[in-house]
Amino acid sequence: ERVTSTIRIPPGSIRSSVFTLLTATVGSGILSIPYATYKAGIIGTIILVFIGATAAYFSIWMIVTSSALSGDDGRPVATTYQQLAARCGGTKLEKFTKWILVTNLFGTTVLYMVVIATIIPAAIEAMSSSLSGSEWFLGRWFILLLIVGLVEAPLGLMKQISALRYTSLIAIFFALYLTIITVTEYIDMCGNPNDEKSPK
């Protein structure tokens, strides 16, 4: 019973929210930060990450503060981006915020689909020496059709975002696994100075 209560993630709970936020914020940064470090150097990457973290902290602070103050006039506190935009700037800002969210989500989805369609065939080829990449089931169109039909569409049809709490937990484990692989490959490259991809 204790194990079951530990694994169970109630919808809307702090644990569920933490998993969902971690999945949303980490995302493809696990792949982009190593590449950015390779191009900008360690010092440059640290500076850029600090600037980005400062900007993110300030923007989140403004959103949380504005949401808390939105209920001072006796109305319910704004709990969504659209409600907060309507309180701060009226109907026009609310519509603009909706379009910004739609554009951001659409761009993020396209980005993930491109990354998945690129990485999965390469990973399959690396694991099997008999595959050359010309097989039909390694084509980008088939990979995208498979991912959208079996993963994205069923998850996207969920009525509530809390239904994705277990999916977020699985995504966090995959992110940790990818982080371990990236660090391991980096250490291996550092130990092989003759490798042209090794850090200089």
PDB file of N, CA and C in Angstrom, residues 107-121 140 143-144 147 152:
ATOM      1  N   GLY A 107       5.247  25.833 -33.194  1.00  0.00           N
ATOM      2  CA  GLY A 107       6.674  25.784 -33.499  1.00  0.00           C
ATOM      3  C   GLY A 107       7.404  24.737 -32.694  1.00  0.00           C
ATOM      4  N   THR A 108       7.048  24.617 -31.410  1.00  0.00           N
ATOM      5  CA  THR A 108       7.675  23.608 -30.557  1.00  0.00           C
ATOM      6  C   THR A 108       7.355  22.202 -31.040  1.00  0.00           C
ATOM      7  N   THR A 109       6.096  21.974 -31.438  1.00  0.00           N
ATOM      8  CA  THR A 109       5.703  20.660 -31.941  1.00  0.00           C
ATOM      9  C   THR A 109       6.459  20.299 -33.212  1.00  0.00           C
ATOM     10  N   VAL A 110       6.548  21.251 -34.134  1.00  0.00           N
ATOM     11  CA  VAL A 110       7.290  21.004 -35.377  1.00  0.00           C
ATOM     12  C   VAL A 110       8.758  20.706 -35.079  1.00  0.00           C
ATOM     13  N   LEU A 111       9.345  21.466 -34.143  1.00  0.00           N
ATOM     14  CA  LEU A 111      10.743  21.246 -33.778  1.00  0.00           C
ATOM     15  C   LEU A 111      10.962  19.835 -33.240  1.00  0.00           C
ATOM     16  N   TYR A 112      10.105  19.406 -32.333  1.00  0.00           N
ATOM     17  CA  TYR A 112      10.251  18.065 -31.767  1.00  0.00           C
ATOM     18  C   TYR A 112      10.060  16.989 -32.832  1.00  0.00           C
ATOM     19  N   MET A 113       9.122  17.196 -33.745  1.00  0.00           N
ATOM     20  CA  MET A 113       8.896  16.206 -34.797  1.00  0.00           C
ATOM     21  C   MET A 113      10.106  16.097 -35.717  1.00  0.00           C
ATOM     22  N   VAL A 114      10.734  17.227 -36.041  1.00  0.00           N
ATOM     23  CA  VAL A 114      11.937  17.198 -36.878  1.00  0.00           C
ATOM     24  C   VAL A 114      13.075  16.487 -36.157  1.00  0.00           C
ATOM     25  N   VAL A 115      13.244  16.795 -34.861  1.00  0.00           N
ATOM     26  CA  VAL A 115      14.303  16.153 -34.079  1.00  0.00           C
ATOM     27  C   VAL A 115      14.071  14.647 -33.987  1.00  0.00           C
ATOM     28  N   ILE A 116      12.834  14.246 -33.718  1.00  0.00           N
ATOM     29  CA  ILE A 116      12.523  12.817 -33.602  1.00  0.00           C
ATOM     30  C   ILE A 116      12.752  12.097 -34.928  1.00  0.00           C
ATOM     31  N   ALA A 117      12.279  12.706 -36.030  1.00  0.00           N
ATOM     32  CA  ALA A 117      12.433  12.076 -37.341  1.00  0.00           C
ATOM     33  C   ALA A 117      13.886  12.004 -37.780  1.00  0.00           C
ATOM     34  N   THR A 118      14.750  12.803 -37.180  1.00  0.00           N
ATOM     35  CA  THR A 118      16.180  12.766 -37.509  1.00  0.00           C
ATOM     36  C   THR A 118      16.939  11.798 -36.620  1.00  0.00           C
ATOM     37  N   ILE A 119      16.602  11.773 -35.332  1.00  0.00           N
ATOM     38  CA  ILE A 119      17.361  10.974 -34.370  1.00  0.00           C
ATOM     39  C   ILE A 119      17.008   9.495 -34.440  1.00  0.00           C
ATOM     40  N   ILE A 120      15.718   9.160 -34.554  1.00  0.00           N
ATOM     41  CA  ILE A 120      15.309   7.753 -34.514  1.00  0.00           C
ATOM     42  C   ILE A 120      15.941   6.926 -35.641  1.00  0.00           C
ATOM     43  N   PRO A 121      15.882   7.361 -36.915  1.00  0.00           N
ATOM     44  CA  PRO A 121      16.554   6.557 -37.956  1.00  0.00           C
ATOM     45  C   PRO A 121      18.057   6.418 -37.719  1.00  0.00           C
ATOM     46  N   ARG A 140      11.696   9.487 -43.230  1.00  0.00           N
ATOM     47  CA  ARG A 140      11.159  10.497 -42.312  1.00  0.00           C
ATOM     48  C   ARG A 140       9.645  10.492 -42.291  1.00  0.00           C
ATOM     49  N   ILE A 143       8.405   7.592 -40.059  1.00  0.00           N
ATOM     50  CA  ILE A 143       8.665   7.856 -38.641  1.00  0.00           C
ATOM     51  C   ILE A 143       7.679   8.884 -38.104  1.00  0.00           C
ATOM     52  N   LEU A 144       7.467   9.963 -38.858  1.00  0.00           N
ATOM     53  CA  LEU A 144       6.535  11.000 -38.414  1.00  0.00           C
ATOM     54  C   LEU A 144       5.109  10.459 -38.328  1.00  0.00           C
ATOM     55  N   ILE A 147       4.919   8.261 -35.172  1.00  0.00           N
ATOM     56  CA  ILE A 147       4.947   9.018 -33.920  1.00  0.00           C
ATOM     57  C   ILE A 147       3.646   9.796 -33.717  1.00  0.00           C
ATOM     58  N   GLU A 152       1.563  11.242 -30.450  1.00  0.00           N
ATOM     59  CA  GLU A 152       1.116  12.632 -30.327  1.00  0.00           C
ATOM     60  C   GLU A 152      -0.397  12.776 -30.379  1.00  0.00           C
TER      61      GLU A 152
END
